[in-house]
Coordinates of C-alpha atoms and ligand atoms in Angstrom, one line a residue:
Chain A
M268 CA 9.8 -6.1 -41.8
K269 CA 9.4 -9.9 -40.6
D270 CA 13.2 -9.3 -38.3
V271 CA 11.7 -6.2 -36.9
K272 CA 10.5 -6.7 -32.9
I273 CA 10.1 -3.1 -31.8
Y274 CA 8.8 0.5 -34.0
T275 CA 8.0 3.7 -33.2
E276 CA 6.7 6.2 -34.9
N277 CA 6.8 10.5 -34.1
L278 CA 7.2 9.4 -30.2
S279 CA 6.8 12.3 -28.1
V280 CA 6.7 11.8 -24.2
F281 CA 6.4 14.4 -22.8
F282 CA 6.4 14.4 -18.0
D283 CA 4.0 18.1 -17.2
Y284 CA 5.9 21.0 -19.6
I285 CA 8.9 18.5 -19.6
Q286 CA 9.3 17.6 -23.1
A287 CA 11.5 14.0 -22.5
L288 CA 11.4 13.1 -26.3
N289 CA 10.7 14.2 -28.7
N290 CA 9.6 12.3 -32.5
V291 CA 11.8 9.7 -32.2
S292 CA 10.8 7.4 -35.2
I293 CA 13.1 3.8 -34.9
Q294 CA 12.9 0.1 -35.8
I295 CA 15.1 -2.3 -33.8
K296 CA 15.5 -5.6 -35.2
A297 CA 14.8 -8.7 -33.4
N298 CA 17.2 -10.9 -31.7
R299 CA 19.7 -8.3 -32.0
V300 CA 21.6 -6.4 -29.6
T301 CA 21.1 -2.7 -29.4
S302 CA 23.1 0.5 -27.7
I303 CA 21.6 3.5 -26.5
I304 CA 24.2 6.5 -26.2
G305 CA 24.0 9.7 -25.8
P306 CA 24.9 12.4 -23.3
S307 CA 22.9 12.7 -19.5
G308 CA 19.3 14.1 -19.4
C309 CA 19.4 13.1 -23.5
G310 CA 15.7 11.0 -23.1
K311 CA 18.0 7.1 -22.7
T312 CA 15.9 6.1 -20.0
S313 CA 12.8 7.8 -21.4
F314 CA 13.2 5.6 -24.0
L315 CA 13.1 2.3 -22.4
R316 CA 10.6 3.4 -20.2
T317 CA 8.1 3.5 -22.9
L318 CA 8.7 0.3 -24.3
N319 CA 7.4 -1.7 -20.8
R320 CA 5.4 1.2 -20.0
M321 CA 6.4 2.0 -17.3
N322 CA 5.8 6.1 -17.3
D323 CA 2.7 5.4 -17.5
L324 CA 3.8 5.3 -13.3
M325 CA 5.3 8.6 -14.0
H326 CA 3.7 11.5 -13.0
G327 CA 2.2 13.8 -15.6
F328 CA 3.4 11.8 -18.2
K329 CA 2.0 12.5 -21.6
M330 CA 2.7 10.6 -24.6
K331 CA 2.4 11.1 -29.0
G332 CA 3.1 9.1 -31.5
E333 CA 3.3 5.0 -31.5
V334 CA 4.6 2.7 -30.0
K335 CA 4.5 -1.7 -31.6
I336 CA 6.3 -4.9 -30.9
D337 CA 5.3 -7.9 -33.0
G338 CA 2.7 -5.0 -34.7
V339 CA 0.9 -4.5 -31.3
D340 CA -0.1 -1.6 -31.0
I341 CA 1.5 -1.3 -26.6
Y342 CA -0.1 2.0 -26.2
D343 CA -4.1 0.9 -27.5
D344 CA -6.6 0.7 -24.7
N345 CA -7.1 -2.6 -24.5
I346 CA -3.8 -4.1 -24.0
D347 CA -2.6 -6.1 -21.0
V348 CA -0.2 -3.6 -20.0
V349 CA 0.8 -6.4 -17.0
N350 CA 0.7 -9.3 -19.4
L351 CA 3.2 -6.4 -21.8
R352 CA 5.6 -6.0 -18.7
K353 CA 6.0 -9.7 -18.0
L354 CA 7.2 -10.1 -22.4
V355 CA 9.1 -6.3 -21.5
G356 CA 11.6 -6.9 -19.2
M357 CA 13.7 -4.4 -17.6
V358 CA 17.2 -3.9 -15.2
F359 CA 16.7 -0.3 -13.9
Q360 CA 19.4 2.5 -14.2
K361 CA 19.9 2.1 -10.0
S362 CA 19.7 -1.2 -8.8
N363 CA 16.2 -2.1 -6.7
L364 CA 15.6 -5.0 -4.9
F365 CA 13.4 -5.7 -2.6
P366 CA 14.3 -5.2 1.1
K367 CA 13.9 -9.1 1.1
S368 CA 16.2 -11.9 1.1
V369 CA 17.9 -12.6 -2.1
Y370 CA 16.1 -15.9 -2.8
E371 CA 12.5 -14.2 -2.2
N372 CA 14.1 -11.1 -4.3
L373 CA 14.5 -14.5 -7.1
I374 CA 11.6 -16.5 -6.8
F375 CA 8.8 -12.6 -6.9
A376 CA 8.0 -12.5 -10.5
P377 CA 7.8 -16.4 -11.1
K378 CA 5.5 -16.5 -8.3
L379 CA 3.1 -13.8 -10.1
N380 CA 3.1 -16.8 -12.7
N381 CA 1.9 -19.0 -9.9
I382 CA 5.1 -21.6 -9.8
K383 CA 4.7 -23.0 -6.6
D384 CA 6.7 -26.1 -6.8
K385 CA 9.9 -25.8 -5.0
N386 CA 12.1 -27.5 -7.4
K387 CA 11.1 -25.4 -9.9
L388 CA 11.7 -22.2 -8.0
D389 CA 14.8 -24.0 -6.5
E390 CA 16.2 -24.2 -10.6
I391 CA 14.7 -20.4 -12.0
V392 CA 16.8 -19.2 -9.3
E393 CA 20.0 -21.2 -9.5
R394 CA 19.7 -20.6 -13.7
S395 CA 18.8 -16.8 -13.6
C396 CA 21.8 -16.2 -11.0
T397 CA 24.2 -18.2 -13.5
Q398 CA 23.0 -16.3 -16.3
A399 CA 23.9 -13.3 -14.9
S400 CA 27.5 -14.3 -12.9
I401 CA 26.3 -14.0 -9.5
W402 CA 25.6 -18.3 -8.5
D403 CA 28.8 -18.4 -7.2
E404 CA 29.2 -15.3 -4.8
I405 CA 25.4 -16.0 -3.9
K406 CA 25.0 -19.3 -3.3
D407 CA 25.9 -19.4 0.4
R408 CA 23.7 -16.4 1.1
L409 CA 20.6 -17.2 -0.8
N410 CA 18.7 -16.2 2.6
D411 CA 20.2 -13.2 3.1
N412 CA 19.0 -9.4 3.1
A413 CA 19.6 -8.7 -0.4
L414 CA 20.3 -4.8 0.5
N415 CA 23.2 -5.9 2.2
L416 CA 24.9 -6.9 -0.9
S417 CA 28.0 -4.7 -2.6
A418 CA 26.4 -2.6 -5.5
G419 CA 28.0 -4.2 -8.6
Q420 CA 26.2 -7.7 -6.4
Q421 CA 22.9 -6.0 -6.4
Q422 CA 23.3 -5.0 -10.1
R423 CA 23.5 -8.6 -11.0
L424 CA 21.0 -9.6 -8.9
C425 CA 18.7 -7.0 -10.7
I426 CA 19.7 -8.9 -13.8
A427 CA 19.1 -12.5 -12.3
R428 CA 16.1 -11.2 -11.1
A429 CA 14.5 -10.0 -14.3
L430 CA 15.5 -13.1 -16.0
S431 CA 13.5 -14.7 -13.8
V432 CA 10.4 -14.3 -15.7
N433 CA 11.8 -15.4 -19.0
P434 CA 11.0 -12.2 -21.3
D435 CA 11.5 -11.4 -25.0
V436 CA 12.6 -8.2 -24.7
L437 CA 15.3 -7.2 -22.3
L438 CA 15.7 -3.7 -21.3
M439 CA 18.0 -2.4 -19.3
D440 CA 19.6 0.5 -18.1
E441 CA 23.0 1.2 -17.6
P442 CA 23.4 -3.1 -16.4
A443 CA 27.4 -2.4 -15.8
S444 CA 28.1 0.7 -13.7
A445 CA 28.9 -0.7 -10.7
L446 CA 30.7 -3.5 -12.3
D447 CA 34.5 -4.5 -11.9
P448 CA 35.7 -5.4 -15.4
I449 CA 35.6 -9.0 -14.9
S450 CA 31.7 -8.6 -14.0
T451 CA 31.2 -6.1 -16.8
S452 CA 33.1 -8.8 -19.2
R453 CA 30.4 -11.8 -17.9
I454 CA 27.6 -9.7 -18.1
E455 CA 28.5 -8.7 -22.4
E456 CA 29.0 -12.1 -22.8
L457 CA 25.9 -12.5 -21.1
I458 CA 24.6 -10.1 -23.2
F459 CA 25.5 -12.1 -26.5
E460 CA 24.5 -15.4 -25.2
L461 CA 20.5 -14.1 -24.3
K462 CA 20.4 -12.5 -27.5
K463 CA 19.5 -16.0 -29.7
D464 CA 16.1 -15.5 -27.4
Y465 CA 15.7 -12.0 -26.5
T466 CA 15.8 -8.8 -28.6
I467 CA 18.1 -6.7 -25.8
L468 CA 18.3 -2.9 -25.3
V469 CA 20.9 -1.1 -23.4
V470 CA 21.8 1.7 -22.5
T471 CA 25.6 2.8 -21.8
H472 CA 27.9 5.8 -21.6
N473 CA 30.5 3.5 -22.4
M474 CA 31.5 4.1 -25.4
Q475 CA 33.6 0.6 -26.1
Q476 CA 31.2 -1.5 -24.5
A477 CA 28.8 -0.3 -27.2
A478 CA 31.5 -1.3 -29.8
R479 CA 32.1 -4.3 -28.2
I480 CA 28.2 -5.7 -27.4
S481 CA 26.1 -4.3 -29.9
D482 CA 24.2 -4.6 -33.3
F483 CA 23.5 -1.6 -33.7
T484 CA 23.8 1.5 -32.0
A485 CA 21.6 4.9 -31.1
F486 CA 22.8 8.4 -30.9
F487 CA 20.0 10.3 -28.7
Y488 CA 20.7 14.1 -28.0
L489 CA 18.4 16.5 -26.6
G490 CA 15.2 13.8 -27.2
Q491 CA 15.3 13.3 -30.6
L492 CA 17.0 10.5 -31.9
V493 CA 20.4 11.5 -34.1
E494 CA 21.1 8.5 -35.5
F495 CA 21.0 5.0 -35.9
E496 CA 23.3 2.0 -37.4
K497 CA 25.2 -0.4 -37.7
T498 CA 27.3 -0.5 -34.8
T499 CA 30.5 -0.9 -36.7
K500 CA 29.4 1.5 -39.7
I501 CA 28.1 4.1 -36.7
F502 CA 31.9 4.3 -34.5
T503 CA 34.1 4.0 -37.9
N504 CA 31.9 6.4 -40.2
P505 CA 29.3 8.4 -38.4
S506 CA 27.6 10.2 -40.8
N507 CA 26.5 12.9 -38.5
K508 CA 28.7 15.1 -36.7
Q509 CA 27.1 15.4 -33.6
T510 CA 27.3 11.7 -33.6
E511 CA 30.9 11.9 -34.1
D512 CA 31.6 14.5 -31.9
Y513 CA 29.7 12.0 -28.6
I514 CA 31.4 9.2 -29.6
T515 CA 35.1 10.8 -30.4
G516 CA 34.6 12.4 -26.6
R517 CA 34.5 15.7 -28.2
F518 CA 31.2 16.6 -26.9
G519 CA 30.7 20.8 -26.4
Chain B
M181 CA 58.4 31.0 7.3
D182 CA 56.9 34.3 5.3
T183 CA 54.8 32.0 3.2
Q184 CA 51.4 30.9 4.9
S185 CA 50.1 27.5 3.1
P186 CA 46.8 28.2 2.3
Y187 CA 45.7 25.0 4.6
A188 CA 46.8 26.6 7.7
K189 CA 44.0 28.5 7.7
K190 CA 42.7 28.9 11.1
I191 CA 38.9 29.4 13.0
S192 CA 38.0 32.1 14.7
K193 CA 37.7 32.5 17.9
R194 CA 34.3 34.4 17.4
F195 CA 33.4 31.5 14.9
R196 CA 33.7 29.3 16.9
A197 CA 31.9 30.7 19.6
K198 CA 28.9 30.9 18.0
E199 CA 29.7 27.0 16.9
K200 CA 29.3 26.7 20.5
L201 CA 26.6 28.9 21.0
I202 CA 23.9 27.4 18.8
K203 CA 25.1 23.9 20.2
Y204 CA 24.4 24.9 23.9
F205 CA 21.4 26.6 22.5
F206 CA 19.7 23.1 21.1
F207 CA 21.1 21.8 24.0
L208 CA 19.7 22.9 26.4
N209 CA 16.1 23.4 24.7
G210 CA 16.0 19.2 24.5
F211 CA 17.7 19.1 28.0
V212 CA 15.0 20.6 29.5
T213 CA 12.1 19.2 27.8
V214 CA 13.8 16.0 28.6
L215 CA 14.3 17.7 32.7
L216 CA 10.4 18.8 32.7
I217 CA 9.8 15.3 32.0
L218 CA 11.5 13.4 34.4
L219 CA 10.9 15.9 37.0
I220 CA 7.2 15.7 36.3
F221 CA 7.6 11.5 36.7
L222 CA 9.5 12.2 40.2
F223 CA 6.8 13.9 41.1
L224 CA 4.2 11.2 40.7
L225 CA 6.5 8.5 41.7
K226 CA 7.2 10.9 45.4
E227 CA 3.5 10.9 45.4
S228 CA 2.3 7.6 45.0
F229 CA 4.5 5.9 47.2
A230 CA 4.9 8.5 50.0
G231 CA 1.3 7.2 51.8
Y232 CA 1.2 5.9 55.6
T233 CA 3.9 4.4 56.6
D234 CA 1.4 1.6 57.6
F235 CA -0.1 1.0 54.1
N236 CA 1.3 -1.8 52.3
L237 CA 2.3 -1.1 48.9
S238 CA 0.5 -4.7 48.0
E239 CA -3.0 -2.8 48.8
Y240 CA -2.6 -0.6 45.6
F241 CA -3.4 -3.9 44.0
F242 CA -5.7 -6.4 46.3
T243 CA -6.8 -6.7 49.9
E244 CA -7.0 -9.4 51.8
K245 CA -10.3 -10.3 53.3
T246 CA -10.4 -13.0 56.8
L247 CA -13.3 -15.2 55.8
A248 CA -15.5 -16.0 58.3
D249 CA -13.6 -20.7 57.8
G250 CA -10.5 -18.8 59.0
S251 CA -9.5 -18.6 55.1
T252 CA -8.1 -15.3 53.0
E253 CA -9.7 -14.5 50.1
K254 CA -8.2 -11.6 47.7
I255 CA -10.9 -8.6 46.5
F256 CA -9.8 -6.7 43.5
E257 CA -11.9 -3.5 44.2
W258 CA -12.1 0.2 43.7
F259 CA -14.0 1.6 46.4
P260 CA -11.8 4.4 48.1
T261 CA -14.4 6.5 49.2
S262 CA -15.8 3.8 51.8
E263 CA -15.0 3.1 55.8
D264 CA -13.8 -0.8 54.7
Q265 CA -11.5 1.7 51.8
R266 CA -10.1 -0.6 49.3
L267 CA -7.7 1.2 46.4
S268 CA -7.4 -1.8 44.4
I269 CA -6.2 -0.7 40.2
V270 CA -7.2 -3.4 38.9
P271 CA -10.7 -3.6 38.1
L272 CA -9.3 0.0 36.4
I273 CA -6.5 -1.4 34.4
L274 CA -9.2 -4.2 33.6
G275 CA -11.4 -0.8 32.8
T276 CA -8.9 0.9 30.7
L277 CA -8.0 -2.6 28.2
L278 CA -11.4 -3.4 27.8
T279 CA -12.0 0.1 26.5
A280 CA -8.7 1.0 24.5
I281 CA -8.1 -3.1 22.9
P282 CA -12.0 -2.9 21.4
A283 CA -10.8 0.8 20.2
T284 CA -7.8 0.2 18.8
I285 CA -9.1 -3.3 17.0
I286 CA -12.1 -1.1 15.7
S287 CA -9.6 1.2 14.3
T288 CA -6.9 -0.8 13.1
M289 CA -9.2 -2.6 10.7
L290 CA -10.8 0.9 9.4
G291 CA -7.9 3.2 9.9
V292 CA -5.3 0.9 7.8
F293 CA -7.7 0.4 4.8
V294 CA -8.5 3.8 4.8
G295 CA -4.6 4.6 5.5
I296 CA -3.9 1.9 2.3
Y297 CA -7.3 3.7 0.0
L298 CA -4.8 7.2 0.4
S299 CA -2.3 6.0 -0.7
E300 CA -2.8 3.7 -3.6
I301 CA -6.4 4.0 -4.6
A302 CA -7.6 7.5 -4.4
G303 CA -5.4 10.2 -6.5
S304 CA -3.5 13.1 -5.0
R305 CA -6.1 15.2 -5.7
L306 CA -8.7 13.5 -3.5
R307 CA -6.8 12.8 -1.1
E308 CA -5.6 16.3 -0.8
I309 CA -9.4 16.7 0.1
L310 CA -10.0 13.6 2.3
K311 CA -6.5 13.9 4.3
P312 CA -8.0 16.5 6.1
I313 CA -11.1 15.8 6.3
I314 CA -9.6 12.7 8.3
E315 CA -7.6 14.4 10.2
L316 CA -10.2 17.3 11.2
F317 CA -12.3 14.1 13.1
A318 CA -8.6 13.5 15.5
G319 CA -9.2 17.3 16.5
I320 CA -13.0 17.0 17.5
P321 CA -12.8 18.2 21.5
T322 CA -12.9 15.1 22.5
V323 CA -15.6 16.1 25.7
V324 CA -17.9 16.6 22.3
L325 CA -17.2 12.6 20.8
G326 CA -18.1 12.0 24.9
F327 CA -21.0 13.8 25.1
F328 CA -22.4 12.4 21.7
M329 CA -21.8 9.3 22.5
L330 CA -24.1 9.9 25.9
V331 CA -26.9 11.0 24.5
V332 CA -27.4 9.6 21.3
G333 CA -24.7 6.8 20.2
A334 CA -26.4 5.2 24.1
T335 CA -29.7 5.5 23.1
Y336 CA -29.3 3.8 19.7
F337 CA -26.6 1.5 21.0
Q338 CA -28.9 0.2 24.0
D339 CA -31.8 -0.9 21.1
V340 CA -28.9 -2.7 18.7
F341 CA -27.7 -5.0 21.5
F342 CA -29.9 -4.7 24.4
T343 CA -27.4 -3.8 26.3
T344 CA -27.9 -3.8 30.2
S345 CA -25.8 -1.1 30.9
R346 CA -26.9 1.7 29.1
L347 CA -22.9 2.9 29.6
N348 CA -20.5 0.7 28.5
A349 CA -17.1 -0.2 27.6
I350 CA -17.5 -1.0 23.9
L351 CA -20.0 2.4 23.8
A352 CA -16.4 3.6 24.8
A353 CA -14.0 2.2 22.5
V354 CA -16.9 3.1 19.3
G355 CA -16.5 6.7 20.6
L356 CA -12.7 6.2 21.2
S357 CA -12.2 5.2 17.5
F358 CA -13.5 8.6 16.2
I359 CA -10.2 10.1 17.3
I360 CA -8.0 6.3 17.3
I361 CA -8.4 6.2 13.3
P362 CA -7.1 9.1 12.2
I363 CA -3.9 8.0 13.8
I364 CA -3.5 4.9 12.5
A365 CA -5.2 6.1 9.0
T366 CA -2.1 8.8 9.0
L367 CA 0.5 6.9 10.1
T368 CA -0.6 4.1 7.5
E369 CA -1.1 6.5 5.0
E370 CA 2.8 7.9 5.5
A371 CA 4.1 4.8 5.9
L372 CA 3.2 3.2 2.6
R373 CA 3.9 6.6 0.8
S374 CA 7.9 6.5 2.4
I375 CA 7.8 3.6 0.2
P376 CA 10.0 4.8 -2.6
L377 CA 9.0 4.6 -6.2
E378 CA 12.1 2.2 -7.6
L379 CA 10.5 -0.6 -5.2
R380 CA 7.2 -0.1 -6.7
M381 CA 8.5 0.1 -10.2
A382 CA 10.5 -2.8 -9.4
S383 CA 7.2 -4.8 -8.8
Y384 CA 5.3 -3.3 -11.6
S385 CA 8.4 -3.7 -14.5
L386 CA 8.2 -7.4 -13.4
G387 CA 4.2 -8.0 -14.0
A388 CA 2.8 -7.6 -10.7
T389 CA -0.7 -6.3 -10.7
K390 CA -1.5 -3.1 -8.4
W391 CA -2.6 -5.2 -6.3
Q392 CA -0.2 -7.4 -5.9
T393 CA 2.0 -4.5 -5.8
I394 CA 0.3 -3.6 -2.5
S395 CA 0.1 -6.9 -1.0
R396 CA 3.1 -8.3 -1.5
V397 CA 6.0 -5.1 -2.2
I398 CA 4.1 -2.0 -0.7
I399 CA 2.0 -3.2 2.6
P400 CA 5.1 -5.7 3.6
T401 CA 7.4 -3.1 3.3
A402 CA 5.9 -0.5 5.7
V403 CA 4.6 -3.6 8.3
S404 CA 6.6 -2.1 10.5
G405 CA 5.3 1.5 10.3
I406 CA 1.7 0.4 10.2
S407 CA 2.4 -1.3 13.8
A408 CA 3.9 1.7 14.9
G409 CA 0.7 3.6 14.1
I410 CA -1.5 1.3 15.8
I411 CA 0.4 0.9 18.9
L412 CA 0.7 4.8 19.0
G413 CA -3.1 4.5 18.3
F414 CA -3.9 2.4 21.4
G415 CA -1.1 4.7 23.4
R416 CA -4.1 7.4 22.6
A417 CA -6.6 5.9 24.0
V418 CA -5.9 4.3 26.4
G419 CA -4.2 7.9 27.5
E420 CA -8.1 9.7 26.4
T421 CA -9.8 10.4 29.2
M422 CA -13.2 12.8 28.5
I423 CA -14.4 10.6 26.5
V424 CA -14.3 7.5 28.6
L425 CA -15.5 8.9 31.6
M426 CA -19.0 10.0 29.8
A427 CA -19.6 6.7 27.9
S428 CA -17.5 4.2 30.2
G429 CA -20.4 4.1 32.6
N430 CA -18.0 4.6 35.4
A431 CA -18.3 1.1 37.6
A432 CA -15.3 -0.3 38.6
E433 CA -16.4 -3.7 38.5
L434 CA -14.2 -6.4 37.7
T435 CA -15.9 -8.0 34.1
L436 CA -14.7 -9.1 31.1
D437 CA -17.6 -8.1 29.7
V438 CA -17.4 -5.3 27.0
F439 CA -21.2 -4.3 27.7
R440 CA -21.0 -3.6 31.2
S441 CA -20.3 -0.5 32.6
V442 CA -16.5 0.2 33.3
R443 CA -14.5 2.3 34.9
T444 CA -11.0 3.6 33.5
M445 CA -7.5 4.8 35.2
T446 CA -7.6 8.1 33.2
A447 CA -11.6 8.7 34.1
T448 CA -11.2 7.7 37.6
I449 CA -8.1 10.2 38.4
A450 CA -10.0 13.2 36.4
A451 CA -13.6 12.2 38.2
E452 CA -12.4 11.8 41.8
L453 CA -8.8 14.2 42.1
G454 CA -10.6 17.1 42.6
E455 CA -12.9 16.2 45.5
V456 CA -10.3 14.2 47.5
S457 CA -8.3 15.5 50.4
A458 CA -4.8 16.3 49.6
G459 CA -2.3 13.7 51.9
S460 CA -5.0 10.6 52.4
Q461 CA -4.2 7.4 51.3
H462 CA -6.7 7.7 48.3
Y463 CA -5.4 11.4 47.5
F464 CA -1.8 8.6 46.7
A465 CA -3.7 6.1 45.4
L466 CA -4.9 8.7 42.2
F467 CA -1.1 9.3 41.9
F468 CA 0.0 6.2 41.7
I469 CA -2.3 5.4 39.0
G470 CA -1.0 8.3 37.0
T471 CA 2.6 6.4 37.4
V472 CA 1.3 3.3 35.6
L473 CA -0.6 5.3 33.0
F474 CA 2.6 7.4 32.4
I475 CA 5.2 5.0 32.4
G476 CA 2.6 2.7 30.7
T477 CA 2.1 5.3 27.7
F478 CA 5.6 5.5 27.5
L479 CA 7.1 2.4 27.2
L480 CA 3.7 2.2 23.8
N481 CA 5.8 5.4 22.4
L482 CA 8.8 4.2 22.6
I483 CA 7.8 0.2 21.4
A484 CA 6.6 3.1 18.5
E485 CA 9.7 4.8 18.2
L486 CA 11.5 1.9 18.3
I487 CA 10.0 0.2 15.2
I488 CA 10.0 3.1 12.8
N489 CA 13.5 3.4 13.5
K490 CA 13.8 -0.4 12.3
M491 CA 12.0 0.4 9.4
R492 CA 13.8 3.2 8.0
K493 CA 17.0 1.4 8.1
K494 CA 15.1 -1.2 5.8
I495 CA 13.8 0.6 3.3
R496 CA 17.6 2.3 3.1
F497 CA 16.9 4.5 -0.9
Ligands
ATP602 N1 9.5 11.2 -13.9 C1 10.1 12.6 -14.7 N2 9.1 13.5 -14.3 C2 10.0 14.5 -14.9 N3 11.0 14.4 -16.2 C3 11.4 13.3 -16.1 C4 11.2 12.6 -15.3 N4 11.5 11.6 -16.1 C5 12.6 11.9 -16.5 N5 13.0 13.2 -16.7 C6 12.7 13.9 -17.7 O1 13.3 14.0 -18.6 C7 14.3 14.1 -19.4 C8 15.3 13.5 -19.7 O2 15.6 12.1 -18.7 P1 16.0 10.5 -19.1 O3 15.7 10.2 -17.6 O4 15.1 9.7 -20.1 O5 17.5 10.6 -18.9 P2 18.8 9.6 -19.6 O6 19.3 10.2 -21.1 O7 18.0 8.8 -18.6 O8 19.6 10.6 -18.5 P3 21.4 9.2 -18.0 O9 22.3 9.1 -19.0 O10 21.9 10.6 -16.8 O11 20.2 8.7 -16.6 C9 15.2 15.1 -18.5 O12 15.2 15.8 -19.0 C10 14.7 14.2 -17.6 O13 14.9 15.6 -16.4
MG603 MG1 18.7 7.2 -17.7

């Protein structure tokens, strides 16, 4: 149990009367990459957002069950949610850069942590951009409005911004959906690099990608966790018929 | 060629006529509105400059008086009915600014906070109760507000500030604030609420607190919308008539002291146009004031509109 980072027990999530997750119990291992797959609307994003309590901002959100990170119940009344979100970083499905310069986007989080030294900030900017494989493209455009970048550049900048705080857990909601094959493989390499220090959850609709990057794969369907296994097992010998149909593209 | 390609389908004449009709209908509506405004403006312009041929236009701003020692002095006075007629708009412009600027400052301080409170702090249920109440203020007949300031406000004011003039610019400014605060508050609230949830989520997900999110993301992004609200509020304060007519004291003094009586452009027109003899120089001067007001408020509204447009482009979600 020591290597379990995230643990949920009978987790159910509701938005008003819509049930987005239904009794999800899962144990996600530390320093591993876990892929979340499943058809659109099955609750992948809702699951990620429960882990950094982003759902708290959604209208009509209610949850039942237990969510623990490092054994700590993150839905305890006394938990410092701001601190939690610094530890659990997130890259959103749709890029959501601030309408500010590239540089300001990247130093937003460090400044929240009271880092003021210009050299230190520059260092963080270069480090996180290099990790997100966007430094070469962006280093001469740090003062441009971030919203003028292309969709793929914006997506990588969002990844860089999430890395600027050195989180402990990284939630990535389709981080490569707008990327060309080269950037995609760079992001995949990045994920591979990062798992030394981070626990990573990646939502993806790309089965090959899930197979390439992840150690574990969770298949969600209609809000339920249908199967959770080692990636090699799930892609070669799934125990559930629905999983097999989904992975092989025979989903009806 | 008998077989027709499905792509070859032609638009029917009726359809095209209908499209055109709809287009012209809307064009006509817009056109008539613009035309009316333009005609009003032309009328104002024509009346303000239709004065006597020997009238020097500079007299709308100052009159030159020859002193005993032979030197001349510029006099900025509004004495339309005296023998020695003076028609300077300058004290009236000062009067307008002396009421509108303090009113805008007071209303900005309160209105922006109310807007932030409504949008970011009050829950949706509380907002649904508070918003109509605040909007109700903007709907109070201004004559009632003016009356209130004149009868109740003025007495309290004099007791507190020991002002020399019972009715004065700042008293009128406070009265104006009752209608400007709701304008600024609602426009601030709308500007803040137009900021997409995605941006807020970006901020929270990076570990920002609610206050950091409000001060570092939401307000900077909405700042142009908020300033547009302030400019529109200022425009309304400049154009407002009844409150200033009743509470400002109406003395056309050349002063910068907000505790003295002032006379605004709007109050001058309202008070004097009914009694002036049509075609007199005084009559034309009132139209000139109208033209200045028209251009001033038009420009303020235009600037606000441009700023709002810029903000829409900036968010781009
Ligand atoms: N804020 C919300 N308010 C109401 N319903 C929501 C909200 N967020 C998600 N839902 C509902 O919860 C269910 C799961 O949504 P979720 O976004 O988690 O799906 P997803 O697996 O991420 O889908 P996709 O692959 O299309 O991104 C859907 O039925 C959705 O309509
Ligand atoms: Mg999703």
